Every structure is written in structure tokens, then in C-alpha cells.
Short mmCIF file of C-alpha atoms in Angstrom, two decimals:
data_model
loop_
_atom_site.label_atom_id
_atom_site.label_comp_id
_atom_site.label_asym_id
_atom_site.label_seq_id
_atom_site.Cartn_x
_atom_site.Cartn_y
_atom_site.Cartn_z
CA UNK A 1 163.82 66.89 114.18
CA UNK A 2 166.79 67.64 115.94
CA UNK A 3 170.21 65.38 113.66
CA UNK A 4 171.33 65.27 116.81
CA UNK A 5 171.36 61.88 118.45
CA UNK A 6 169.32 60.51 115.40
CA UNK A 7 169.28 56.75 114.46
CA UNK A 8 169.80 56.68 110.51
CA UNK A 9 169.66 54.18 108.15
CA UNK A 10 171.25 55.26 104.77
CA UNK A 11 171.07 52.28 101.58
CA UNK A 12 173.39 52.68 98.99
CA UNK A 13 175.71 54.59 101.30
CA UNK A 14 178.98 53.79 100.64
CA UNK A 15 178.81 55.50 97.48
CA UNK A 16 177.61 58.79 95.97
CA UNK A 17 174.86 60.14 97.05
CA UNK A 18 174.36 57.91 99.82
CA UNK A 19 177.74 58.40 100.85
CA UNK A 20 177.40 61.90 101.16
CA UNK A 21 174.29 61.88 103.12
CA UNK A 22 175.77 59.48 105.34
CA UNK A 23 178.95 61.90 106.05
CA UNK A 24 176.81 64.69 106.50
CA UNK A 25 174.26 62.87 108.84
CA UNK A 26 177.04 61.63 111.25
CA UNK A 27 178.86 65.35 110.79
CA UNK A 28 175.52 66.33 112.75
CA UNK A 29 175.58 64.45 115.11
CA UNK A 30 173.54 61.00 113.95
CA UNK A 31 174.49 57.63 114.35
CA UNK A 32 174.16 55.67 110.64
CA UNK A 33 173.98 52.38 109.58
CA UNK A 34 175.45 52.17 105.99
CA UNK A 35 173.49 49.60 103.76
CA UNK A 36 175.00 48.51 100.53
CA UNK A 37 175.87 45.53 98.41
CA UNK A 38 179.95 46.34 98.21
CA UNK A 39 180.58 45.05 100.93
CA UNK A 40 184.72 46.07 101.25
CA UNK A 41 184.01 49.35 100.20
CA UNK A 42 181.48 49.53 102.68
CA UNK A 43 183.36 48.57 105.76
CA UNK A 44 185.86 50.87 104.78
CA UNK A 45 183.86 53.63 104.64
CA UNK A 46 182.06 52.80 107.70
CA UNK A 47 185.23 52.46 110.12
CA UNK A 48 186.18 56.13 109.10
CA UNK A 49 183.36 57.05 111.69
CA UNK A 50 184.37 55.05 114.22
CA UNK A 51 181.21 54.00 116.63
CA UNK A 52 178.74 56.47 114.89
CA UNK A 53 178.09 54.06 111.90
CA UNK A 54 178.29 50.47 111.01
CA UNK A 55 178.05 48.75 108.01
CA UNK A 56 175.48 45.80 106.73
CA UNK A 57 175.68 44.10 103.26
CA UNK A 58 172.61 44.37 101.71
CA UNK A 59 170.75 43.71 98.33
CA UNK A 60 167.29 45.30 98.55
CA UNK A 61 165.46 42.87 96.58
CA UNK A 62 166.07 40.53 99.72
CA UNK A 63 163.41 40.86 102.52
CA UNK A 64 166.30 39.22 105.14
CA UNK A 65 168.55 41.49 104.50
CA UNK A 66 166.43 44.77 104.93
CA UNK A 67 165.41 42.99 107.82
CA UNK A 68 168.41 42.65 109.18
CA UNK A 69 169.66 46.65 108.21
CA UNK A 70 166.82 47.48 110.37
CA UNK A 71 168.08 45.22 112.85
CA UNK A 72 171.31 46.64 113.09
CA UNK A 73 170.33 50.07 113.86
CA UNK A 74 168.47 48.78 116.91
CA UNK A 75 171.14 46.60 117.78
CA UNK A 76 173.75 48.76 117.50
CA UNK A 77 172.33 52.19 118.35
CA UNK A 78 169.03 51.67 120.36
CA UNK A 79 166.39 52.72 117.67
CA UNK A 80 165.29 53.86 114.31
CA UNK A 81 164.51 57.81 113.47
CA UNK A 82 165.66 58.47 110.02
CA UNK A 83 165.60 56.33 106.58
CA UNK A 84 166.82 57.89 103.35
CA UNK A 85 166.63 55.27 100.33
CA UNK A 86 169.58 55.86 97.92
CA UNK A 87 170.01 52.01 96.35
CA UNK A 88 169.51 51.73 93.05
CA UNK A 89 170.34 51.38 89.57
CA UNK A 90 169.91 53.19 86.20
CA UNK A 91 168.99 51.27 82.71
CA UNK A 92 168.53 51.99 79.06
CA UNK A 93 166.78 49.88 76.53
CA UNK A 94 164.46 51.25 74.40
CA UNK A 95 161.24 49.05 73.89
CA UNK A 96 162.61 47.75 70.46
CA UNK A 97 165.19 47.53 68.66
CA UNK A 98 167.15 46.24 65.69
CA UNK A 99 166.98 42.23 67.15
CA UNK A 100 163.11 42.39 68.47
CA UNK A 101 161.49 43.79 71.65
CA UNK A 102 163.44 44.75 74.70
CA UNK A 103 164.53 42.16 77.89
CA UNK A 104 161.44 42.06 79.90
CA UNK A 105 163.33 40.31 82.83
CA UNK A 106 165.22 43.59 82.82
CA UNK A 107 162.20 45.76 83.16
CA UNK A 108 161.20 43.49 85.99
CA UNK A 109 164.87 43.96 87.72
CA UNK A 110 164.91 47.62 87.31
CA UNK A 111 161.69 48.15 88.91
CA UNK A 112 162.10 45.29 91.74
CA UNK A 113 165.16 47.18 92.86
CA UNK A 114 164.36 51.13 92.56
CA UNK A 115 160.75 50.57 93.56
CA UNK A 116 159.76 47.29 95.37
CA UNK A 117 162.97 47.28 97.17
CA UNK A 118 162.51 50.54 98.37
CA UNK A 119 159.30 50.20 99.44
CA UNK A 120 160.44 46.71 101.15
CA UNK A 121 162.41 49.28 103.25
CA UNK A 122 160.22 51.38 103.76
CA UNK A 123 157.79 49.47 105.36
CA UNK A 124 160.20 47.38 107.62
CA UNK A 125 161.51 50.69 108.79
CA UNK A 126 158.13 52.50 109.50
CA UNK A 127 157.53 49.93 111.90
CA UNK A 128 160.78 50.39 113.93
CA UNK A 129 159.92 54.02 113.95
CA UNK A 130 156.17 53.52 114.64
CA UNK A 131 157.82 52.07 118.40
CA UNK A 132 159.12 55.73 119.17
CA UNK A 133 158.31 57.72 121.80
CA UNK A 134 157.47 61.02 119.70
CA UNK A 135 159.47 64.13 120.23
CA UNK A 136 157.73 67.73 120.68
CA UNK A 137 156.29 67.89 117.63
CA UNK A 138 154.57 64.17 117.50
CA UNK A 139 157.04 63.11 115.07
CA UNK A 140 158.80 59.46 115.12
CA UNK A 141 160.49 59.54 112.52
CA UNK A 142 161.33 60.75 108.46
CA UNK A 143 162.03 58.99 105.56
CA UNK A 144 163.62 59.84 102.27
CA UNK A 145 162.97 58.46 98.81
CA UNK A 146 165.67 59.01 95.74
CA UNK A 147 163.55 59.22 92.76
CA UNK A 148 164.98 60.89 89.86
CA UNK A 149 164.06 63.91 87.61
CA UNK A 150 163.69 60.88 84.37
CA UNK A 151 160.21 60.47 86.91
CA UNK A 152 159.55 63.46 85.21
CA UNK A 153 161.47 63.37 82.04
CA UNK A 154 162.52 60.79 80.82
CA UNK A 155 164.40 60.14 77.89
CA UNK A 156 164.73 57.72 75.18
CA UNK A 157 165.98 54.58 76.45
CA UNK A 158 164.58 55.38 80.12
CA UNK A 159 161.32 53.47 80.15
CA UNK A 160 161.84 51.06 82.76
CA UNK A 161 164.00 53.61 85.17
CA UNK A 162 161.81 56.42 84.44
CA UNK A 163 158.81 54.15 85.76
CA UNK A 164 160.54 52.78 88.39
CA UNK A 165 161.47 56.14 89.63
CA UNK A 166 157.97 57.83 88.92
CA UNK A 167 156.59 55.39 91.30
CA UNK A 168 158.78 56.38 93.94
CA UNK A 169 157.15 60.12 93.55
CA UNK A 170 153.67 58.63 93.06
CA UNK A 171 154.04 56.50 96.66
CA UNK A 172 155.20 59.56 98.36
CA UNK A 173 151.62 61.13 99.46
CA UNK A 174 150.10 57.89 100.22
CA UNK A 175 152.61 56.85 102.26
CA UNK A 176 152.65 59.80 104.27
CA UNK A 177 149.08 59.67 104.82
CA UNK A 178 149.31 56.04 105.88
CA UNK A 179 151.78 57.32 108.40
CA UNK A 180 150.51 60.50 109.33
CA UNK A 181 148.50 59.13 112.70
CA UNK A 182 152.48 57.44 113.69
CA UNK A 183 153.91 60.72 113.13
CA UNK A 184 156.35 59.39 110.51
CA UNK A 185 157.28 62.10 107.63
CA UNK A 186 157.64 60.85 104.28
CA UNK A 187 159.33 62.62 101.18
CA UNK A 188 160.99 62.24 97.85
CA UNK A 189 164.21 63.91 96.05
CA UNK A 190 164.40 63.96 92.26
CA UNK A 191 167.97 64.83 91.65
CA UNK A 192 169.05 65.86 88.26
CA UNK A 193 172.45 65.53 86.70
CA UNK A 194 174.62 64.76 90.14
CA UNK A 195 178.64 64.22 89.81
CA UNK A 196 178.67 60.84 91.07
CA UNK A 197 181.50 58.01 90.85
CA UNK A 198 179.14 57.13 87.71
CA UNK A 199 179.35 60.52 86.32
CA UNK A 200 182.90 60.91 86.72
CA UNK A 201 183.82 57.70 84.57
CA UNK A 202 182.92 59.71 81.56
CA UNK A 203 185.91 61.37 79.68
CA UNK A 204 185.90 65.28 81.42
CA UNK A 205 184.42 66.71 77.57
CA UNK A 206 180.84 64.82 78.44
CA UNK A 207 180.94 66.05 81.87
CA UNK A 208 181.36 69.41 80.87
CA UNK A 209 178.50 69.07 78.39
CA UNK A 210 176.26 67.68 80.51
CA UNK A 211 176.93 70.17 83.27
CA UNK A 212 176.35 72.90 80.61
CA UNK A 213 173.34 71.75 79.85
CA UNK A 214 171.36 72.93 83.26
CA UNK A 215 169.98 76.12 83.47
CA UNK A 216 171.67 77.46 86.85
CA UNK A 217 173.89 77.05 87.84
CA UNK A 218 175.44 75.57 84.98
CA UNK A 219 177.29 72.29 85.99
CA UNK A 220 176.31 69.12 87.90
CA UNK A 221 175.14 69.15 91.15
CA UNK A 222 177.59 67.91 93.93
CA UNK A 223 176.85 65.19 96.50
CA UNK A 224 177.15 67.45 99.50
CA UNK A 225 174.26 69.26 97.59
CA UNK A 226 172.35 66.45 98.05
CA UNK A 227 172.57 65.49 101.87
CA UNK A 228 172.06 69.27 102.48
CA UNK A 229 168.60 68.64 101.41
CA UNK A 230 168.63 65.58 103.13
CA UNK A 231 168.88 67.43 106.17
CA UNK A 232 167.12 70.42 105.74
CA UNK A 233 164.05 67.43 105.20
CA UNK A 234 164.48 65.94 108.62
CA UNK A 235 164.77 69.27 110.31
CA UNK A 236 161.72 70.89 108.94
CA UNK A 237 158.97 68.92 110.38
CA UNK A 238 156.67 70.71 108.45
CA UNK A 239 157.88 69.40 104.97
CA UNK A 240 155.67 66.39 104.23
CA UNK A 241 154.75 64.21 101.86
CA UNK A 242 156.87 65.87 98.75
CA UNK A 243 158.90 65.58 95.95
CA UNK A 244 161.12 67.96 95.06
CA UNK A 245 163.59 68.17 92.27
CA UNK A 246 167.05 69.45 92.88
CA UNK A 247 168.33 69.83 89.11
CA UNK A 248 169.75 73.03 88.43
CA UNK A 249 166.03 73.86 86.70
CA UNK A 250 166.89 71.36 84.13
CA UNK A 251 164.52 69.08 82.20
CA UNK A 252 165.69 66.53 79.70
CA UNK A 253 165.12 66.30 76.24
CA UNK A 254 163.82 63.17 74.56
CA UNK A 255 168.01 61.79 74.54
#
């Protein structure tokens, strides 16, 4: 698909990641709507791009509110083409420890918001998208999951991110084969070790090791990295129902 005159929505965009893919999405010519809980940070980021993107508050977890995120972007902009799911949050608890087993509430948490909210979205926007008229190439519309390379590997400590995040990859070909006949693309990003606002609040020594710790090129992958791929996803409308890593040829040890 053509960015051009696309209808994104982009959760967990006024940060990161999503912030990037948002910047590079409306840089080619799409119109966003910026999904995220921080809500002051999000305004502000969204009136930088004037009528091209708006901003909704938004916890995942909450059917109304990815309701009304999907409601915005017809509201607002005429129509859905494009989601890319970048809401989330990381953990680490190992199964036991010292004081007994780990917080199974938190297990719960970690997977209702990198997984089931995700897939709350998912389905809400499919919908929307399932309405379009379909371009050239029968497509409607793409979507992008942000699963993690702990799907993968994941380390000590990672059990309820690394499952949250390997069910992200393990929904990807279903979902795309639900949506095939609608002409709706589905596809997954792993990312490895990404200099995010998270990254960047450890001291510039742990950076440094981290970064030195992937393959090629050796140092963490930037955000603009990110919504490159982003892009080069909805573009290709050939690429379907994948996940691909984008780590540097890294893979984690056990911590």
C-alpha cells in the first residue's frame, strides 16, 4: 500500500517505538491517531502534526477505549487502513524466589496487556478495515504486532513477558488467514535491544554493554530503525503473515 493518504492507528505512540512509527507514518504522508495512556505527553506530541494526527487516551485492557481509538480515526480522518500495536509493558519475576512463588496477578496483568489487549485491538480494527473498498491489489488494510525477541529468548526473570510476547508471534499466521478473504495483512516485529526512553534511563556504561553485546552492528537499534520496517511492511503487500526479528542478530543468554 501506498503511506500516502493512509488512516493509521499507532498504540503506545507517544513514546518510543510508537512514537517513531508515528513520525515516520505522518512524514509519508498518513494521517495517525496516537493511542496511549499519558495522556499530556500525548497531546503534546500529537499537536506537533497539526491535522495529520490526533490523540486518544487509552489503556488497552479497556474494550471502550479501543473502541473509541478506532472511533477516532473514522471520525476524524474518514477510515481505518493501518494498525501497528506498540502498547505494552516489560516484567521480571522469576517463578520463585526467596519469600515463595511469584505474583500470579502479575502474570495475569502482563499478559492481559501485551497479548489480550492487543488482540482486543486487533479485532476492533479488522472490522473498520474489513468496510474498505480494496485498492489494486485487494488489500484493505495491514496490521502490525510488537512482539519481542524474549518470544524467542527469553531470559531469566522473563516468563510472563516472554509468553505474553510469544503469543503475539504465535497469533500472527492465524490471524492472517482469518483475514486473508478481507484482504487485511497481518505481521509481527520482534525487536531486540532498541534505545528507548527505557533504555536510556540506565547510566551510559550499561548502555554501552548492552549495545556491545549484538552481533552487528554492535549497539542498540534506534527507533527510526523501527518504523522503517514499519513501513517497508505496509508497502510490500506481499509480506504476510510474519515475524521478523530486527536485533542486530542477537539472541539472549539465560540473564
Amino acid at each position: 500500500m501506498d503511506i500516502n493518504g493512509l488512516v493509521a492507528i499507532v498504540t503506545g505512540g507517544a513514546s518510543g517505538l510508537g512514537a517513531a512509527a508515528v513520525e515516520m507514518l505522518v512524514d509519508k504522508g498518513a494521517k495517525v491517531v496516537i493511542a496511549d495512556l499519558n495522556e499530556e505527553k500525548g497531546k503534546e506530541f500529537a499537536a506537533t502534526f497539526g491535522d495529520k494526527a490526533v490523540f486518544v487516551k487509552c489503556n488497552v485492557t479497556s474494550t471502550p477505549d479501543n473502541e473509541a481509538v478506532v472511533k477516532a480515526a473514522v471520525d476524524n480522518f474518514g477510515r481505518l487502513d493501518v494498525l501497528v500495536n506498540a502498547a505494552g509493558i516489560g516484567s521480571a519475576s522469576k517463578i520463585i524466589g526467596k519469600d515463595g512463588p511469584t505474583n500470579l496477578d502479575w502474570f495475569k496483568m502482563v499478559i492481559d496487556i501485551n497479548l489480550v489487549g492487543g488482540f482486543d485491538m486487533m479485532r476492533l480494527a479488522a472490522w473498520q478495515m474489513s468496510k474498505n473498498e480494496p485498492n489494486e491489489n485487494g488489500e484493505k488494510g495491514a496490521m502490525i504486532n510488537v512482539a519481542s525477541v524474549a518470544a524467542y529468548d527469553g531470559q531469566m526473570g522473563q516468563a510472563a513477558y516472554s509468553a505474553s510476547k510469544g503469543g503475539v508471534v504465535a497469533m500472527t499466521l492465524p490471524i492472517a488467514r482469518d483475514l486473508s478473504r478481507d484482504g487485511i495483512r497481518v505481521n509481527t516485529i520482534a525487536p531486540g535491544i532498541f534505545n528507548t526512553p527505557m533504555m536510556q534511563l540506565l547510566p551510559q556504561a550499561a548502555r554501552d554493554s548492552l549495545g556491545a553485546q549484538v552481533p552487528f552492528p554492535k549497539r542498540m537499534g534506534e527507533p527510526p530503525e523501527f518504523a522503517h520496517l514499519c513501513c517497508a511492511i505496509i508497502e510490500n503487500p506481499y509480506l504476510n503473515a510474519q515475524a521478523i526479528r530486527l536485533d542486530g542478530a542477537i539472541r539472549m543468554g539465560p540473564k
